[in-house]
Short mmCIF file of C-alpha atoms in Angstrom, two decimals:
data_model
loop_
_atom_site.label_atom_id
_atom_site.label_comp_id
_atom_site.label_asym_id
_atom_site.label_seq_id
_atom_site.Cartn_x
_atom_site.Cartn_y
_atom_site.Cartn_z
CA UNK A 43 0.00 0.00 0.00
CA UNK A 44 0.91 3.63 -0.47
CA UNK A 45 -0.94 6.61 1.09
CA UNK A 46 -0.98 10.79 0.19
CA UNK A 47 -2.40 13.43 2.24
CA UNK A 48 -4.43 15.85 0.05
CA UNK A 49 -4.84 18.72 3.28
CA UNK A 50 -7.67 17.02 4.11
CA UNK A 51 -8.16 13.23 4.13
CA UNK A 52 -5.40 10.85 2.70
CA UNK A 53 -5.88 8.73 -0.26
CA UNK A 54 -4.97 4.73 -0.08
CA UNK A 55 -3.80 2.57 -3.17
CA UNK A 56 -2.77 -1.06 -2.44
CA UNK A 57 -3.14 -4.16 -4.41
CA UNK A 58 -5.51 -6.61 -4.32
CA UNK A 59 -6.86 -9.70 -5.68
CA UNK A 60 -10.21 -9.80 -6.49
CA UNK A 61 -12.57 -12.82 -5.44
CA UNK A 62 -11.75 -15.46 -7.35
CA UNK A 63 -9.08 -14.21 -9.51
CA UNK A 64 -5.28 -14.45 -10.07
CA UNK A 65 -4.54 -11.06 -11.49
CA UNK A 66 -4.01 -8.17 -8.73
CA UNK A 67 -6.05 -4.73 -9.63
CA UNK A 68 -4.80 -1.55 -8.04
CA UNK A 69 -7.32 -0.84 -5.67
CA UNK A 70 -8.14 2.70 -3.77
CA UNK A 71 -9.75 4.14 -0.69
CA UNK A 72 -9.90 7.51 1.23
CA UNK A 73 -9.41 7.77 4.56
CA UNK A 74 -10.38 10.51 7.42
CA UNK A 75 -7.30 11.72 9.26
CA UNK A 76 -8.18 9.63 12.15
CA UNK A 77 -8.43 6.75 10.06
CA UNK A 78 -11.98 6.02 9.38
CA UNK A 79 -12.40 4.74 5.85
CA UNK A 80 -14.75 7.26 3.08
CA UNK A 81 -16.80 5.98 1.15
CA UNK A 82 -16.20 2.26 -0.56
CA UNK A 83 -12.89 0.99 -2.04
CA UNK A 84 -12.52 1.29 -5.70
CA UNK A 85 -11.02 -1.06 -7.55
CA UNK A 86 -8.80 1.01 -10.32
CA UNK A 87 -7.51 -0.61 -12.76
CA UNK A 88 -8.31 -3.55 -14.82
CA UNK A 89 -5.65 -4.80 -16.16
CA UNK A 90 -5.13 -8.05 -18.41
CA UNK A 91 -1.77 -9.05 -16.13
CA UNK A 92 -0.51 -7.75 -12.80
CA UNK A 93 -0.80 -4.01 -11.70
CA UNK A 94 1.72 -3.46 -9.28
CA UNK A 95 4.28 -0.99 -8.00
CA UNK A 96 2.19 1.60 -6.68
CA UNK A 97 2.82 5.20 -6.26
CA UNK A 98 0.40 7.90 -5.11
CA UNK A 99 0.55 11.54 -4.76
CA UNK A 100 -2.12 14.38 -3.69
CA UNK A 101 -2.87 18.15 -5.38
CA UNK A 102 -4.14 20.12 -1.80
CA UNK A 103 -5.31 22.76 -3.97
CA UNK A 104 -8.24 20.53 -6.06
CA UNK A 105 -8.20 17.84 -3.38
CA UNK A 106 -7.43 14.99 -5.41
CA UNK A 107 -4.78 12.27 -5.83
CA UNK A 108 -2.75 11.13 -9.04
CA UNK A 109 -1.74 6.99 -8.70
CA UNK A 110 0.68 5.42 -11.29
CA UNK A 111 1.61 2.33 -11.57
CA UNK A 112 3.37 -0.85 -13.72
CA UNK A 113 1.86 -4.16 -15.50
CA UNK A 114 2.45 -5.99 -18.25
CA UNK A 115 0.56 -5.49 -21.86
CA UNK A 116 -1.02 -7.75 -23.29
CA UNK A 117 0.69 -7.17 -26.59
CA UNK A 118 4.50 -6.90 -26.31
CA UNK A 119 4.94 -8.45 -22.96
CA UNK A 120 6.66 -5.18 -22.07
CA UNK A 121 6.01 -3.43 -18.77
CA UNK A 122 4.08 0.02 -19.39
CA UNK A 123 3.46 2.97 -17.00
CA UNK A 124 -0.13 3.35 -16.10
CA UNK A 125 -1.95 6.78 -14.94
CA UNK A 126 -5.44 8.05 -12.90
CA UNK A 127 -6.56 10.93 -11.12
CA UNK A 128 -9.10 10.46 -8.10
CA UNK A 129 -11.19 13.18 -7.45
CA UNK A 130 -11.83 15.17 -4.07
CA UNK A 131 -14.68 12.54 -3.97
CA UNK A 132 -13.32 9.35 -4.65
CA UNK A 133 -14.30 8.88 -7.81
CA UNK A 134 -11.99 8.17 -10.96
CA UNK A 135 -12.02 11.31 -12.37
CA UNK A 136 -9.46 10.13 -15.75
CA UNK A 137 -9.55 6.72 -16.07
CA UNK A 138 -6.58 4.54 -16.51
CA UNK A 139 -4.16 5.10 -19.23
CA UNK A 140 -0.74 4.33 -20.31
CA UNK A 141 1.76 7.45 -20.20
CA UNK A 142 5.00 5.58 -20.59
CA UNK A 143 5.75 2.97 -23.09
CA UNK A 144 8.52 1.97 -25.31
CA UNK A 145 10.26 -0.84 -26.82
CA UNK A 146 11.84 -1.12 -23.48
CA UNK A 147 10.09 -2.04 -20.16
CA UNK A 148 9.19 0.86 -17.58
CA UNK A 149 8.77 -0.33 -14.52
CA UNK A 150 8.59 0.60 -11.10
CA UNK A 151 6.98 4.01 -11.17
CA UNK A 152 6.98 7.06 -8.56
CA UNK A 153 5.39 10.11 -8.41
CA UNK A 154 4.96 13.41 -7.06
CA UNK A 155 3.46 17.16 -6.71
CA UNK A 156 4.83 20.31 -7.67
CA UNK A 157 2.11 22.41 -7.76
CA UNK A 158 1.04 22.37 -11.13
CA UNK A 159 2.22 19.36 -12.79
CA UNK A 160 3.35 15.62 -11.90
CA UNK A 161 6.68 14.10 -12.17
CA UNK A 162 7.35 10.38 -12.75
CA UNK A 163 9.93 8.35 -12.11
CA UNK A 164 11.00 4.87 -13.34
CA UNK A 165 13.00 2.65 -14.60
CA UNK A 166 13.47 1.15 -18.03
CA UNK A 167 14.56 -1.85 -18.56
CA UNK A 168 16.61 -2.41 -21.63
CA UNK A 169 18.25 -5.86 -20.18
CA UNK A 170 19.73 -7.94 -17.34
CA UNK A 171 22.97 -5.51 -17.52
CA UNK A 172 21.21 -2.29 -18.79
CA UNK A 173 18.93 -0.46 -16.61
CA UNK A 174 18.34 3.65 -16.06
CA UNK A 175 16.68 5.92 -14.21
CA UNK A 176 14.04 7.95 -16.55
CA UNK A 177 11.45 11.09 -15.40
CA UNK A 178 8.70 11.98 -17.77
CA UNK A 179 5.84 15.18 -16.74
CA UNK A 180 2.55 14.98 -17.26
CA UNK A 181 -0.58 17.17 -16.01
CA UNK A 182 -3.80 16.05 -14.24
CA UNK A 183 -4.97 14.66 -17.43
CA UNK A 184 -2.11 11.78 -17.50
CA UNK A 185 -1.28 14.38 -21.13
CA UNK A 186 2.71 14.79 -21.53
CA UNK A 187 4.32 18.10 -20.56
CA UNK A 188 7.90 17.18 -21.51
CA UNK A 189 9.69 14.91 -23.22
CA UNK A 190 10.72 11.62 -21.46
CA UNK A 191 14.21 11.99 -19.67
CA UNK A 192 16.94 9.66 -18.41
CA UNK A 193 18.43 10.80 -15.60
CA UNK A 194 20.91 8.05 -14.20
CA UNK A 195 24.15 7.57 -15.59
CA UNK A 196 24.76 5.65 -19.31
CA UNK A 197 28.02 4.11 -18.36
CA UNK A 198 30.66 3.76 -15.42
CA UNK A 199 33.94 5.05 -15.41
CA UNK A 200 35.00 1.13 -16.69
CA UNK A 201 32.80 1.18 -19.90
CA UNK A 202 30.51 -0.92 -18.50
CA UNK A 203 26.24 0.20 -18.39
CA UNK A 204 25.45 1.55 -15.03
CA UNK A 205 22.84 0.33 -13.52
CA UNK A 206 20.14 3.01 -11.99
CA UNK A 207 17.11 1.72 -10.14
CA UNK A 208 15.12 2.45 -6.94
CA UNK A 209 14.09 5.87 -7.64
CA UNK A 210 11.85 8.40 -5.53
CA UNK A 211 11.09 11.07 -6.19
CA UNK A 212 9.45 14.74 -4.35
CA UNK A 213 8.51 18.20 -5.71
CA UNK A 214 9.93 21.49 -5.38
CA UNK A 215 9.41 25.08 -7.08
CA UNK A 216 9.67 24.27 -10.40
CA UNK A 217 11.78 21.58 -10.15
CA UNK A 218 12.18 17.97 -8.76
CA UNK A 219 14.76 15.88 -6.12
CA UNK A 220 15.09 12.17 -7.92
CA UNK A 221 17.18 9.82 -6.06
CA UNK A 222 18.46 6.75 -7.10
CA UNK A 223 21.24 4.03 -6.39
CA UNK A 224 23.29 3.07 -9.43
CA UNK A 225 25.16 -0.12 -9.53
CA UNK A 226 28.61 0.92 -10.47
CA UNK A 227 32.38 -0.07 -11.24
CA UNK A 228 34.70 2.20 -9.50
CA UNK A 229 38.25 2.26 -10.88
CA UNK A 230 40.91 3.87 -8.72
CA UNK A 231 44.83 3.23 -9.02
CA UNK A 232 44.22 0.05 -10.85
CA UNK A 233 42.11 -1.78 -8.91
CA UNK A 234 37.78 -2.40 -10.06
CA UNK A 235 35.35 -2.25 -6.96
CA UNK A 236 31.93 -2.46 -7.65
CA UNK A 237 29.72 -0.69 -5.27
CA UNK A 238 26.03 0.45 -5.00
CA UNK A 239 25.84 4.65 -4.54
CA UNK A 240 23.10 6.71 -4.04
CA UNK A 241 22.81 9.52 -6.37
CA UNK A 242 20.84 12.75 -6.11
CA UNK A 243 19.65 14.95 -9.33
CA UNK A 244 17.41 17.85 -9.88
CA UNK A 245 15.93 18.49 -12.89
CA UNK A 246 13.57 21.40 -14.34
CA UNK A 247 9.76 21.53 -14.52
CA UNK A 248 7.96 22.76 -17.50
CA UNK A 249 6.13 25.44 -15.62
#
């Protein structure tokens, strides 16, 4: 589960099974700030595999929560990165809808807040030893607001492909904090160490 304050009741995603079936749905509920559940739980998304990897952020202005999230399509057996907005309400106010897709698989989504738009992070998968960190922008319609990103590293200092996974990400004024760990070779007087690092970058909004 993952949870989002919105200034005045926080907003739930988890996943669940439904009865009877084998493929999780992302699932949401809003909750009073002293815990007692709005409403009915909403199941999200209906995806033909898996949803999973949930992230969930709020807009305290409009009241309402953005979720993202991974699963599999149907069609190229990539992972894709899914979209919604949740009104003040608790109702789906845009329904599901893939923002990130490629040849590659994007997986393991995060987002956030900045006041007028959304950043998302992820990761896309290009193969066992090729991974990066990527950010795309969108607004409160899931619609693109700039063009999709990388933001880890391409390559160690050794040649070989870093490795950047594990992002989060927050919002600032007109910008966003991404951190990530990289999987890296470190050459120094001769001698290869590979290490894990966690890596900080910033990088611009469109507003």
């Amino acid at each position: 589960p993952r949870i989002a304050w919105n200034g005045e009741n926080f907003g739930v995603v988890w996943k669940q099974y439904p009865a009877g079936q084998t493929i999780g749905q992302v699932w949401f509920r809003a909750v009073s700030s002293n815990g007692t559940p709005i409403g009915n739980a909403t199941m999200i998304s209906n995806t033909p595999k898996t949803s999973d990897y949930l992230g969930i952020a709020a807009d305290p202005i409009k009241k309402e929560w953005v979720m993202v999230w991974h699963a599999v399509s149907a069609s190229t057996s990539k992972y894709e990165v899914y979209f919604s907005r949740i009104s003040a309400s608790g109702n789906v106010a845009v329904q599901p809808k893939v923002i990130v897709t490629s040849v590659d698989s994007m997986q393991y989504p995060d987002v956030t807040f900045n006041g007028k738009y959304y950043g998302v992070v992820y990761r896309r998968y290009v193969g066992i030893t090729e991974f990066y960190v990527h950010l795309a922008e969108v607004d409160n319609n899931g619609d693109t607001k700039t063009t999709d990103t990388q933001v880890s590293l391409s390559k160690s200092a050794t040649g070989e492909y870093a490795k950047g996974q594990s992002a989060g990400i927050a919002g600032g004024i007109n910008a966003y904090g991404i951190i990530y760990h990289e999987n890296l070779s470190i050459l120094s007087a001769g001698t290869t160490t590979k290490k894990s690092e966690v890596f900080f970058a910033q990088m611009c909004s469109a507003q």
